[in-house]
Amino acid sequence: MAPTGLSRATATDLARVTESLDMIAPRWSVWVLMTLHEQPLRYHEIKPKLAWLADGQLNPRLHKLTDAGLVERGQLSQRHVTYGLTNRGAALMPVLDTLATWAGTHLEKELVLNPQTGQREPERIPKAQDIEDALGLITPRHATPILWTLRERGPVSARDLAAAVLPGSGPTTVYQPLRQLTDDGLVERTAGQSTYQLTAAGRSLNPVHAAFADWAAGRTPARAASGQAPSARKRHGQWATHTARPAMPARPAAASAPATWKNSDLFSHGGPVRPMPTAAGGRRR
């Protein structure tokens, strides 16, 4: 249910972003997408790259991403089946890069010893893990509508926020997701403690929301880096999340992913980095 009091265009963008985030939110989905970003692979080629995933975890992710139109299963022969990104999946890669940039800037990193310099330095986190850690903060139920409403309205009381985000529900229902967003460092109480507002990290999610809104509407997310609010742009065309899946094309490697992505972005560790517990109020992994 979209928050009340938002313009129709803004509510449409919010619905698109929420749906898009739900498509990639299940754990390991981003790792699968990034594994396929260069070229289609057979199952036995994917498996060693994501060796920590059992068949019972990898198969459902491939099927879900295929159903979502981000991955396509190509069968060249009875015994030669490949999985690769669709055009739509390839177009999502720059959007994920925007989310990775936000995560790399705003998520805390543990200090680890560099054996070469003898100095303690921030741990290097694989880009895929940065993205999944960020998704863990913004995809829980009601999180994105709360963040969106606070960005549109500025400081709002919990009661008014509940009325906007959860109309028809009791005012206390907003406290749990609001408390979590506060613990994660995306929302804070104002000086008078009577209203809530976005932190600097919460406000800086705007390019991420803009990129997802553009992608879901079938637009090139060219304006994401400017931080322009999604609601300020013209809207046209059918939702990309509702369009039919195209046939898997033969894409040149240069167009399959942002130039800034390297294999080390995905596999700089033997496995995914686990979330690091932090004190309440910090942005947690």
XYZ file of N, CA and C in Angstrom:
855
model
N 0.843 -1.189 0.000
C 0.000 0.000 0.000
C 0.880 1.242 0.000
N 0.669 2.149 -0.964
C 1.486 3.347 -1.069
C 1.100 4.349 0.004
N 2.046 5.153 0.495
C 1.731 6.177 1.480
C 0.700 7.162 0.946
N -0.174 7.622 1.813
C -1.169 8.610 1.427
C -0.535 9.991 1.418
N -1.110 10.885 0.650
C -0.619 12.250 0.601
C 0.478 12.469 -0.421
N 0.961 11.422 -1.085
C 1.952 11.583 -2.129
C 1.249 11.787 -3.467
N 1.901 12.519 -4.370
C 1.325 12.699 -5.686
C 1.240 11.356 -6.394
N 0.392 11.297 -7.401
C 0.218 10.038 -8.125
C 1.526 9.595 -8.777
N 2.251 10.577 -9.357
C 3.517 10.234 -10.010
C 4.529 9.717 -8.999
N 4.585 10.348 -7.832
C 5.534 9.916 -6.804
C 5.162 8.535 -6.283
N 3.863 8.308 -6.053
C 3.415 7.009 -5.575
C 3.722 5.914 -6.602
N 3.638 6.246 -7.885
C 3.967 5.286 -8.939
C 5.449 4.933 -8.888
N 6.294 5.941 -8.752
C 7.735 5.685 -8.644
C 8.038 4.826 -7.421
N 7.399 5.114 -6.312
C 7.625 4.349 -5.084
C 7.237 2.884 -5.279
N 6.089 2.655 -5.914
C 5.654 1.280 -6.162
C 6.639 0.551 -7.070
N 7.157 1.258 -8.070
C 8.119 0.643 -8.985
C 9.403 0.266 -8.243
N 9.885 1.168 -7.416
C 11.128 0.901 -6.688
C 10.939 -0.266 -5.720
N 9.827 -0.277 -4.999
C 9.567 -1.350 -4.043
C 9.507 -2.702 -4.748
N 8.843 -2.753 -5.894
C 8.743 -4.002 -6.652
C 10.109 -4.436 -7.172
N 10.898 -3.475 -7.638
C 12.222 -3.798 -8.161
C 13.131 -4.349 -7.074
N 13.088 -3.732 -5.891
C 13.913 -4.200 -4.781
C 13.505 -5.608 -4.358
N 12.210 -5.883 -4.377
C 11.741 -7.220 -4.001
C 12.261 -8.294 -4.966
N 12.478 -7.919 -6.214
C 12.942 -8.889 -7.210
C 14.349 -9.384 -6.908
N 15.183 -8.530 -6.318
C 16.591 -8.898 -6.118
C 16.951 -9.040 -4.648
N 15.967 -8.849 -3.748
C 16.263 -8.852 -2.319
C 16.635 -10.226 -1.768
N 16.069 -11.348 -2.210
C 16.453 -12.618 -1.586
C 17.960 -12.807 -1.623
N 18.498 -13.285 -0.523
C 19.941 -13.418 -0.394
C 20.544 -14.253 -1.530
N 21.687 -13.838 -1.979
C 22.493 -14.464 -3.024
C 22.049 -14.090 -4.440
N 20.912 -13.423 -4.604
C 20.458 -13.089 -5.953
C 21.454 -12.175 -6.650
N 21.975 -11.195 -5.933
C 22.940 -10.271 -6.539
C 24.220 -11.008 -6.931
N 24.663 -11.949 -6.100
C 25.855 -12.732 -6.438
C 25.639 -13.504 -7.741
N 24.450 -14.046 -7.917
C 24.159 -14.790 -9.149
C 24.180 -13.853 -10.351
N 23.536 -12.692 -10.222
C 23.499 -11.738 -11.329
C 24.901 -11.288 -11.719
N 25.730 -10.987 -10.722
C 27.082 -10.521 -11.026
C 27.948 -11.627 -11.609
N 27.679 -12.860 -11.226
C 28.414 -13.986 -11.798
C 28.133 -14.123 -13.289
N 26.919 -13.757 -13.697
C 26.510 -13.900 -15.095
C 26.707 -12.624 -15.899
N 27.321 -11.595 -15.307
C 27.303 -10.291 -15.978
C 28.194 -10.234 -17.209
N 29.170 -11.129 -17.342
C 30.061 -11.064 -18.502
C 29.559 -11.895 -19.671
N 29.042 -13.080 -19.387
C 28.616 -13.970 -20.468
C 27.734 -15.074 -19.893
N 26.905 -15.706 -20.734
C 26.117 -16.848 -20.272
C 27.026 -17.991 -19.833
N 26.592 -18.714 -18.804
C 27.373 -19.823 -18.271
C 26.484 -21.046 -18.097
N 27.088 -22.216 -18.192
C 26.370 -23.440 -17.874
C 26.348 -23.618 -16.358
N 25.431 -24.450 -15.894
C 25.270 -24.624 -14.450
C 26.583 -25.060 -13.795
N 27.282 -25.997 -14.441
C 28.515 -26.505 -13.828
C 29.631 -25.466 -13.858
N 29.442 -24.366 -14.631
C 30.402 -23.259 -14.616
C 30.048 -22.235 -13.546
N 28.768 -22.125 -13.240
C 28.324 -21.200 -12.192
C 28.665 -21.754 -10.821
N 28.455 -23.044 -10.648
C 28.583 -23.671 -9.336
C 29.941 -23.418 -8.681
N 31.075 -23.586 -9.361
C 32.365 -23.342 -8.694
C 32.573 -21.884 -8.290
N 31.939 -20.955 -9.018
C 32.087 -19.540 -8.689
C 31.304 -19.163 -7.434
N 30.271 -19.938 -7.121
C 29.448 -19.708 -5.928
C 29.442 -21.003 -5.117
N 30.647 -21.458 -4.792
C 30.800 -22.801 -4.225
C 30.128 -22.959 -2.870
N 29.908 -21.849 -2.152
C 29.278 -21.960 -0.837
C 27.773 -22.188 -0.927
N 27.210 -22.089 -2.127
C 25.777 -22.317 -2.307
C 25.525 -23.778 -2.662
N 24.636 -24.434 -1.926
C 24.222 -25.791 -2.265
C 23.270 -25.743 -3.459
N 23.086 -26.887 -4.103
C 22.150 -26.943 -5.231
C 20.760 -26.458 -4.816
N 20.379 -26.752 -3.598
C 19.073 -26.342 -3.117
C 18.947 -24.856 -2.902
N 20.078 -24.133 -2.956
C 20.051 -22.674 -2.850
C 20.256 -22.018 -4.208
N 21.123 -22.579 -5.039
C 21.417 -21.974 -6.333
C 20.270 -22.138 -7.322
N 19.707 -23.335 -7.409
C 18.618 -23.563 -8.361
C 17.430 -22.632 -8.146
N 16.941 -22.464 -6.904
C 15.809 -21.552 -6.702
C 16.129 -20.112 -7.095
N 17.390 -19.672 -6.872
C 17.756 -18.308 -7.253
C 17.728 -18.150 -8.769
N 18.270 -19.135 -9.478
C 18.250 -19.059 -10.940
C 16.822 -19.051 -11.470
N 15.964 -19.887 -10.896
C 14.572 -19.938 -11.349
C 13.833 -18.639 -11.044
N 14.070 -18.066 -9.872
C 13.377 -16.820 -9.503
C 13.825 -15.669 -10.395
N 15.118 -15.582 -10.638
C 15.622 -14.514 -11.494
C 15.184 -14.705 -12.942
N 15.007 -15.961 -13.356
C 14.479 -16.227 -14.691
C 13.022 -15.800 -14.776
N 12.231 -16.142 -13.767
C 10.826 -15.733 -13.739
C 10.687 -14.215 -13.724
N 11.654 -13.527 -13.091
C 11.609 -12.067 -13.010
C 12.049 -11.406 -14.308
N 12.577 -12.191 -15.249
C 13.002 -11.627 -16.522
C 14.398 -11.055 -16.502
N 15.168 -11.340 -15.454
C 16.537 -10.838 -15.368
C 17.553 -11.840 -15.921
N 17.211 -13.095 -15.869
C 18.071 -14.171 -16.366
C 17.263 -15.005 -17.352
N 17.923 -15.484 -18.384
C 17.239 -16.343 -19.350
C 17.991 -17.651 -19.513
N 17.225 -18.707 -19.604
C 17.776 -20.051 -19.775
C 17.809 -20.362 -21.257
N 19.004 -20.557 -21.784
C 19.158 -20.872 -23.197
C 19.545 -22.322 -23.376
N 18.882 -23.013 -24.274
C 19.170 -24.430 -24.503
C 19.660 -24.609 -25.931
N 20.971 -24.811 -26.068
C 21.567 -24.995 -27.380
C 21.403 -26.420 -27.870
N 21.331 -27.351 -26.933
C 21.075 -28.743 -27.252
C 20.486 -29.383 -25.998
N 20.141 -30.654 -26.093
C 19.504 -31.321 -24.959
C 20.410 -31.315 -23.722
N 21.709 -31.335 -23.934
C 22.642 -31.432 -22.819
C 23.471 -30.161 -22.637
N 23.111 -29.098 -23.353
C 23.863 -27.845 -23.266
C 22.886 -26.713 -22.935
N 22.749 -26.430 -21.647
C 21.857 -25.386 -21.155
C 22.706 -24.297 -20.520
N 22.435 -23.053 -20.871
C 23.178 -21.931 -20.311
C 22.227 -20.965 -19.612
N 22.791 -20.174 -18.705
C 22.067 -19.097 -18.029
C 22.821 -17.800 -18.278
N 22.101 -16.781 -18.702
C 22.724 -15.487 -18.961
C 21.751 -14.364 -18.679
N 22.270 -13.157 -18.586
C 21.415 -12.003 -18.333
C 20.614 -11.648 -19.584
N 19.369 -11.281 -19.384
C 18.577 -10.702 -20.458
C 19.005 -9.244 -20.632
N 18.491 -8.569 -21.641
C 18.749 -7.133 -21.796
C 18.350 -6.382 -20.538
N 17.238 -6.795 -19.995
C 16.727 -6.151 -18.793
C 17.652 -6.392 -17.596
N 18.185 -7.606 -17.490
C 19.136 -7.894 -16.425
C 20.424 -7.118 -16.598
N 20.894 -6.994 -17.849
C 22.116 -6.230 -18.107
C 21.917 -4.758 -17.772
N 20.713 -4.234 -18.046
C 20.428 -2.824 -17.746
C 20.396 -2.554 -16.251
N 20.209 -3.601 -15.452
C 20.179 -3.437 -14.002
C 21.576 -3.256 -13.408
N 22.612 -3.652 -14.133
C 23.960 -3.621 -13.575
C 24.417 -2.226 -13.156
N 24.211 -1.163 -13.967
C 24.599 0.173 -13.504
C 23.802 0.629 -12.283
N 22.562 0.149 -12.156
C 21.742 0.496 -10.994
C 22.333 -0.136 -9.733
N 22.738 -1.396 -9.846
C 23.384 -2.057 -8.714
C 24.702 -1.369 -8.367
N 25.390 -0.860 -9.372
C 26.636 -0.144 -9.131
C 26.374 1.119 -8.314
N 25.250 1.788 -8.559
C 24.885 2.967 -7.776
C 24.651 2.593 -6.319
N 23.984 1.459 -6.096
C 23.746 0.985 -4.734
C 25.065 0.586 -4.066
N 25.973 -0.027 -4.816
C 27.271 -0.409 -4.266
C 28.074 0.821 -3.863
N 27.977 1.891 -4.648
C 28.679 3.129 -4.306
C 28.155 3.689 -3.000
N 26.828 3.675 -2.830
C 26.251 4.159 -1.562
C 26.737 3.301 -0.403
N 26.717 1.994 -0.576
C 27.130 1.094 0.498
C 28.601 1.290 0.849
N 29.443 1.430 -0.164
C 30.859 1.614 0.088
C 31.159 2.892 0.837
N 30.280 3.889 0.685
C 30.474 5.175 1.355
C 29.900 5.180 2.763
N 28.753 4.533 2.961
C 27.998 4.727 4.200
C 27.960 3.523 5.138
N 28.322 2.351 4.674
C 28.317 1.199 5.572
C 29.668 1.071 6.264
N 29.632 0.769 7.534
C 30.862 0.657 8.307
C 31.662 -0.570 7.875
N 32.956 -0.440 7.981
C 33.854 -1.547 7.649
C 34.745 -1.840 8.855
N 35.020 -3.103 9.061
C 35.902 -3.503 10.144
C 37.351 -3.219 9.765
N 38.140 -2.765 10.725
C 39.562 -2.534 10.484
C 40.310 -3.860 10.590
N 41.093 -4.165 9.578
C 41.872 -5.402 9.566
C 43.327 -5.056 9.310
N 44.214 -5.935 9.734
C 45.650 -5.698 9.588
C 46.101 -6.010 8.169
N 46.775 -5.057 7.555
C 47.375 -5.267 6.243
C 48.767 -5.844 6.464
N 49.004 -7.106 6.110
C 50.303 -7.732 6.388
C 51.460 -7.075 5.657
N 51.176 -6.372 4.562
C 52.245 -5.738 3.798
C 52.703 -4.428 4.422
N 51.747 -3.660 4.954
C 52.099 -2.364 5.535
C 52.175 -2.397 7.051
N 51.564 -3.431 7.661
C 51.529 -3.485 9.109
C 50.527 -2.534 9.724
N 49.731 -1.874 8.888
C 48.726 -0.914 9.351
C 47.343 -1.549 9.316
N 46.487 -1.053 10.211
C 45.098 -1.483 10.194
C 44.323 -0.621 9.203
N 43.649 -1.272 8.266
C 42.935 -0.586 7.202
C 41.516 -1.127 7.108
N 40.592 -0.321 6.551
C 39.218 -0.826 6.383
C 39.210 -2.090 5.528
N 38.459 -3.062 5.946
C 38.357 -4.324 5.207
C 37.807 -4.091 3.814
N 38.357 -4.793 2.843
C 37.843 -4.694 1.479
C 36.661 -5.632 1.331
N 35.512 -5.055 1.023
C 34.272 -5.822 0.909
C 33.958 -6.044 -0.569
N 33.660 -7.257 -0.996
C 33.248 -7.478 -2.389
C 32.024 -6.634 -2.727
N 31.985 -6.144 -3.930
C 30.887 -5.270 -4.332
C 29.538 -5.967 -4.210
N 29.499 -7.252 -4.534
C 28.239 -7.979 -4.406
C 27.765 -7.998 -2.954
N 28.695 -8.137 -2.011
C 28.304 -8.154 -0.602
C 27.874 -6.769 -0.130
N 28.562 -5.720 -0.610
C 28.131 -4.355 -0.298
C 26.677 -4.150 -0.719
N 26.346 -4.627 -1.912
C 24.986 -4.453 -2.425
C 23.990 -5.224 -1.560
N 24.299 -6.474 -1.232
C 23.353 -7.266 -0.431
C 23.219 -6.703 0.984
N 24.312 -6.173 1.549
C 24.214 -5.554 2.867
C 23.299 -4.325 2.822
N 23.422 -3.534 1.747
C 22.562 -2.363 1.602
C 21.103 -2.775 1.414
N 20.876 -3.816 0.622
C 19.514 -4.304 0.435
C 18.914 -4.764 1.758
N 19.748 -5.330 2.628
C 19.257 -5.761 3.930
C 18.732 -4.620 4.781
N 19.161 -3.394 4.489
C 18.696 -2.234 5.246
C 17.430 -1.612 4.656
N 17.299 -1.638 3.330
C 16.229 -0.870 2.697
C 15.077 -1.721 2.171
N 15.192 -3.058 2.256
C 14.114 -3.892 1.722
C 13.157 -4.485 2.759
N 13.432 -4.410 4.080
C 12.417 -4.917 5.009
C 11.083 -4.209 4.807
N 10.026 -4.874 5.234
C 8.683 -4.349 5.006
C 8.533 -2.941 5.569
N 7.999 -2.047 4.778
C 7.700 -0.653 5.098
C 8.938 0.233 5.123
N 10.152 -0.322 4.967
C 11.345 0.512 5.061
C 11.387 1.563 3.951
N 11.235 1.138 2.696
C 11.309 2.083 1.584
C 10.187 3.117 1.625
N 8.912 2.742 1.899
C 7.879 3.777 2.020
C 8.174 4.798 3.122
N 8.745 4.351 4.247
C 9.079 5.288 5.320
C 10.175 6.240 4.860
N 11.226 5.698 4.257
C 12.316 6.548 3.786
C 11.822 7.533 2.734
N 10.972 7.072 1.844
C 10.451 7.913 0.762
C 9.583 9.038 1.330
N 8.728 8.691 2.281
C 7.831 9.688 2.865
C 8.613 10.746 3.628
N 9.625 10.336 4.371
C 10.435 11.307 5.105
C 11.198 12.213 4.150
N 11.624 11.687 3.024
C 12.304 12.531 2.050
C 11.346 13.554 1.437
N 10.118 13.131 1.172
C 9.153 14.030 0.546
C 8.623 15.079 1.511
N 8.442 14.702 2.774
C 7.763 15.583 3.729
C 8.687 16.267 4.722
N 9.896 15.752 4.883
C 10.749 16.302 5.922
C 10.372 15.720 7.273
N 10.743 16.378 8.382
C 10.446 15.843 9.717
C 8.958 15.567 9.912
N 8.649 14.361 10.385
C 7.261 13.919 10.568
C 7.173 13.192 11.903
N 6.060 13.366 12.617
C 5.852 12.616 13.851
C 5.564 11.158 13.524
N 5.786 10.289 14.485
C 5.529 8.866 14.270
C 4.062 8.631 13.954
N 3.173 9.364 14.612
C 1.735 9.196 14.359
C 1.378 9.582 12.926
N 1.899 10.726 12.468
C 1.609 11.157 11.104
C 2.265 10.225 10.078
N 3.442 9.715 10.418
C 4.117 8.790 9.521
C 3.324 7.488 9.401
N 2.788 7.016 10.517
C 1.965 5.807 10.492
C 0.715 6.023 9.650
N 0.104 7.198 9.774
C -1.097 7.488 8.996
C -0.800 7.536 7.506
N 0.417 7.980 7.148
C 0.783 8.086 5.740
C 1.202 6.745 5.156
N 2.030 6.001 5.893
C 2.608 4.770 5.359
C 1.696 3.577 5.574
N 0.979 3.552 6.709
C 0.129 2.414 7.063
C -1.294 2.880 7.357
N -1.959 3.493 6.400
C -3.319 3.969 6.649
C -4.250 2.826 7.020
N -5.055 3.051 8.027
C -5.973 2.010 8.477
C -5.405 1.154 9.573
N -4.106 1.252 9.839
C -3.485 0.493 10.914
C -3.299 1.398 12.129
N -3.055 0.786 13.263
C -2.824 1.557 14.468
C -1.504 2.304 14.389
N -1.366 3.429 15.104
C -0.142 4.227 15.040
C 1.079 3.496 15.564
N 0.886 2.475 16.392
C 2.037 1.773 16.961
C 2.715 0.850 15.952
N 2.043 0.539 14.840
C 2.610 -0.404 13.875
C 3.852 0.142 13.180
N 4.029 1.451 13.171
C 5.163 2.034 12.486
C 6.417 2.029 13.341
N 6.278 1.784 14.636
C 7.428 1.937 15.528
C 8.516 0.901 15.261
N 8.140 -0.343 15.010
C 9.170 -1.364 14.817
C 10.032 -1.070 13.583
N 9.449 -0.864 12.379
C 10.320 -0.544 11.240
C 11.036 0.781 11.409
N 10.406 1.752 12.082
C 11.045 3.038 12.310
C 12.229 2.896 13.263
N 12.063 2.057 14.280
C 13.163 1.818 15.221
C 14.334 1.134 14.519
N 14.028 0.191 13.628
C 15.096 -0.496 12.907
C 15.856 0.460 12.001
N 15.142 1.325 11.300
C 15.796 2.298 10.422
C 16.632 3.282 11.236
N 16.185 3.573 12.462
C 16.962 4.451 13.339
C 18.232 3.748 13.798
N 18.106 2.478 14.189
C 19.282 1.705 14.598
C 20.286 1.567 13.453
N 19.777 1.483 12.227
C 20.646 1.320 11.068
C 21.246 2.642 10.588
N 20.878 3.742 11.226
C 21.497 5.018 10.901
C 20.916 5.718 9.698
N 19.722 5.320 9.251
C 19.085 5.974 8.104
C 18.067 7.017 8.531
N 17.562 6.900 9.746
C 16.557 7.814 10.293
C 17.026 8.246 11.679
N 16.670 9.459 12.078
C 17.009 9.959 13.404
C 15.882 10.820 13.938
N 15.845 10.965 15.248
C 14.895 11.888 15.861
C 15.430 13.302 15.740
N 14.526 14.261 15.642
C 14.925 15.657 15.593
C 15.336 16.120 16.987
N 15.857 17.328 17.050
C 16.378 17.837 18.315
C 15.326 17.816 19.411
N 14.082 18.112 19.059
C 13.011 18.127 20.054
C 12.480 16.749 20.389
N 12.959 15.706 19.656
C 12.590 14.315 19.904
C 11.123 13.995 19.592
N 10.418 14.918 18.961
C 9.003 14.675 18.688
C 8.750 14.223 17.255
N 9.719 14.414 16.379
C 9.555 14.020 14.983
C 10.782 13.240 14.526
N 10.626 12.605 13.362
C 11.707 11.824 12.772
C 12.082 12.436 11.432
N 13.364 12.287 11.084
C 13.850 12.788 9.803
C 14.969 11.877 9.301
N 15.321 12.041 8.026
C 16.402 11.254 7.448
C 17.748 11.761 7.937
N 18.677 10.839 8.132
C 20.058 11.215 8.372
C 20.708 11.556 7.026
N 21.965 11.964 7.069
C 22.684 12.233 5.820
C 22.751 10.978 4.959
N 22.962 9.810 5.606
C 23.007 8.550 4.851
C 21.647 8.240 4.241
N 20.579 8.506 4.975
C 19.239 8.275 4.445
C 18.932 9.181 3.271
N 19.334 10.448 3.366
C 19.095 11.383 2.267
C 19.905 11.007 1.033
N 21.084 10.455 1.262
C 21.945 10.126 0.122
C 21.480 8.885 -0.635
N 20.416 8.237 -0.165
C 19.824 7.124 -0.913
C 19.027 7.603 -2.130
N 18.841 8.905 -2.258
C 18.016 9.412 -3.342
C 18.507 8.983 -4.729
N 19.825 9.038 -5.026
C 20.266 8.553 -6.343
C 19.964 7.071 -6.554
N 19.989 6.291 -5.479
C 19.664 4.864 -5.581
C 18.203 4.694 -5.962
N 17.318 5.392 -5.256
C 15.893 5.316 -5.576
C 15.634 5.805 -6.998
N 16.321 6.882 -7.402
C 16.126 7.419 -8.751
C 16.550 6.405 -9.807
N 17.666 5.729 -9.557
C 18.159 4.749 -10.530
C 17.194 3.581 -10.667
N 16.679 3.072 -9.531
C 15.728 1.968 -9.591
C 14.422 2.407 -10.257
N 13.966 3.628 -9.982
C 12.727 4.108 -10.606
C 12.884 4.205 -12.117
N 14.024 4.715 -12.563
C 14.277 4.804 -14.008
C 14.316 3.416 -14.637
N 15.054 2.501 -13.993
C 15.177 1.151 -14.555
C 13.810 0.474 -14.651
N 13.005 0.577 -13.605
C 11.709 -0.087 -13.589
C 10.766 0.495 -14.633
N 10.959 1.774 -14.987
C 10.109 2.401 -15.989
C 10.650 2.231 -17.403
N 11.782 1.535 -17.533
C 12.346 1.312 -18.846
C 13.189 2.454 -19.357
N 13.591 3.363 -18.442
C 14.435 4.484 -18.828
C 15.884 4.184 -18.469
N 16.795 4.823 -19.155
C 18.207 4.722 -18.801
C 18.446 5.569 -17.565
N 19.009 4.988 -16.517
C 19.188 5.751 -15.275
C 20.335 6.742 -15.365
N 20.256 7.650 -16.328
C 21.353 8.585 -16.559
C 21.393 9.686 -15.508
N 20.276 9.966 -14.862
C 20.229 11.083 -13.929
C 20.491 10.657 -12.492
N 20.763 9.375 -12.285
C 20.912 8.901 -10.919
C 22.031 9.620 -10.184
N 23.140 9.869 -10.864
C 24.284 10.472 -10.181
C 24.012 11.900 -9.747
N 23.041 12.577 -10.370
C 22.759 13.963 -10.012
C 21.997 14.085 -8.707
N 21.403 12.984 -8.237
C 20.632 13.032 -7.002
C 19.246 13.606 -7.197
N 18.809 13.795 -8.429
C 17.486 14.346 -8.698
C 16.415 13.388 -8.210
N 15.417 13.902 -7.552
C 14.359 13.064 -7.005
C 13.579 12.411 -8.129
N 13.213 11.137 -7.991
C 12.441 10.466 -9.044
C 11.154 11.180 -9.364
N 10.501 11.781 -8.364
C 9.198 12.397 -8.583
C 9.275 13.660 -9.426
N 10.487 14.187 -9.670
C 10.618 15.425 -10.422
C 10.733 15.188 -11.925
N 10.770 13.934 -12.356
C 10.980 13.638 -13.765
C 9.670 13.280 -14.452
N 9.651 13.440 -15.759
C 8.498 13.009 -16.533
C 8.446 11.497 -16.533
N 7.247 10.958 -16.647
C 7.057 9.512 -16.656
C 6.314 9.098 -17.913
N 6.783 8.046 -18.492
C 6.113 7.570 -19.700
C 6.438 6.118 -19.886
N 5.644 5.466 -20.697
C 5.936 4.075 -21.029
C 5.435 3.101 -19.987
N 5.525 1.841 -20.325
C 5.051 0.764 -19.474
C 6.108 0.392 -18.465
N 5.692 -0.096 -17.323
C 6.643 -0.554 -16.318
C 7.519 -1.644 -16.901
N 8.819 -1.497 -16.696
C 9.723 -2.554 -17.163
C 9.482 -3.851 -16.413
N 9.001 -3.743 -15.168
C 8.772 -4.947 -14.387
C 7.565 -5.733 -14.878
N 6.816 -5.157 -15.800
C 5.639 -5.852 -16.312
C 5.748 -6.182 -17.795
N 6.900 -5.941 -18.378
C 7.033 -6.200 -19.805
C 7.454 -7.640 -20.036
N 7.177 -8.127 -21.240
C 7.551 -9.499 -21.581
C 9.064 -9.605 -21.686
N 9.600 -10.774 -21.367
C 11.036 -10.970 -21.414
C 11.505 -11.122 -22.853
N 12.561 -10.409 -23.228
C 13.096 -10.564 -24.584
C 13.968 -11.811 -24.683
N 14.227 -12.216 -25.914
C 15.145 -13.333 -26.108
C 16.550 -12.912 -25.683
N 17.331 -13.843 -25.203
C 18.670 -13.536 -24.730
C 19.563 -13.203 -25.906
N 20.099 -11.987 -25.959
C 20.913 -11.582 -27.101
C 22.371 -11.984 -26.916
N 23.120 -11.905 -27.992
C 24.572 -12.068 -27.888
C 25.134 -10.680 -27.646
N 25.481 -10.395 -26.400
C 25.914 -9.052 -26.033
C 27.433 -8.977 -25.992
N 28.010 -7.876 -26.477
C 29.454 -7.708 -26.339
C 29.810 -7.535 -24.881
N 30.981 -8.020 -24.487
C 31.375 -7.966 -23.077
C 31.415 -6.554 -22.572
N 31.791 -5.599 -23.416
C 31.917 -4.224 -22.941
C 30.594 -3.642 -22.532
N 29.489 -4.153 -23.074
C 28.185 -3.588 -22.755
C 27.471 -4.355 -21.668
N 28.069 -5.411 -21.172
C 27.356 -6.280 -20.247
C 27.405 -5.806 -18.814
N 28.304 -4.866 -18.471
C 28.423 -4.420 -17.095
C 29.186 -3.115 -17.073
N 29.062 -2.343 -16.001
C 29.833 -1.113 -15.889
C 31.322 -1.411 -15.985
N 32.043 -0.488 -16.601
C 33.466 -0.706 -16.793
C 34.228 -0.794 -15.478
N 33.628 -0.268 -14.412
C 34.312 -0.250 -13.125
C 34.242 -1.594 -12.427
N 33.472 -2.540 -12.920
C 33.334 -3.838 -12.269
C 34.428 -4.779 -12.739
N 35.015 -5.468 -11.803
C 36.044 -6.460 -12.096
C 35.665 -7.754 -11.386
N 36.286 -8.848 -11.788
C 36.014 -10.111 -11.117
C 36.327 -10.019 -9.634
N 37.337 -9.211 -9.274
C 37.684 -9.077 -7.861
C 36.591 -8.389 -7.072
N 35.710 -7.640 -7.745
C 34.586 -7.028 -7.048
C 33.657 -8.095 -6.485
N 33.610 -9.218 -7.167
C 32.733 -10.300 -6.731
C 33.461 -11.306 -5.862
N 34.705 -11.573 -6.179
C 35.398 -12.678 -5.526
C 36.678 -12.242 -4.827
N 36.639 -11.122 -4.129
C 37.836 -10.699 -3.410
C 38.004 -11.469 -2.116
N 36.990 -12.247 -1.729
C 37.071 -13.114 -0.566
C 36.679 -14.520 -0.991
N 37.029 -15.491 -0.175
C 36.645 -16.856 -0.493
C 35.150 -17.064 -0.410
N 34.470 -16.246 0.337
C 33.021 -16.348 0.480
C 32.464 -15.009 0.883
N 31.174 -14.895 1.064
C 30.569 -13.615 1.393
C 30.998 -13.135 2.770
N 31.128 -11.833 2.890
C 31.462 -11.241 4.179
C 30.228 -11.220 5.048
N 30.346 -11.671 6.276
C 29.189 -11.700 7.166
C 28.925 -10.316 7.740
N 27.674 -10.008 8.054
C 27.375 -8.708 8.656
C 28.139 -8.513 9.949
N 28.651 -7.304 10.139
C 29.412 -6.978 11.330
C 28.505 -6.311 12.347
N 28.333 -6.864 13.556
C 27.491 -6.213 14.558
C 28.117 -4.916 15.019
N 27.268 -3.893 15.161
C 27.733 -2.595 15.631
C 26.800 -2.119 16.705
N 27.209 -1.082 17.376
C 26.349 -0.487 18.414
C 25.149 0.164 17.761
N 24.063 0.250 18.533
C 22.841 0.874 18.019
C 23.162 2.281 17.567
N 22.584 2.672 16.427
C 22.797 3.991 15.885
C 23.750 3.987 14.721
N 24.558 2.972 14.568
C 25.467 2.883 13.435
C 24.811 2.215 12.260
N 25.408 2.388 11.100
C 24.888 1.732 9.909
C 25.494 0.348 9.857
N 24.658 -0.666 9.970
C 25.121 -2.015 10.219
C 25.230 -2.819 8.947
N 26.156 -3.761 8.964
C 26.257 -4.712 7.870
C 25.506 -5.960 8.261
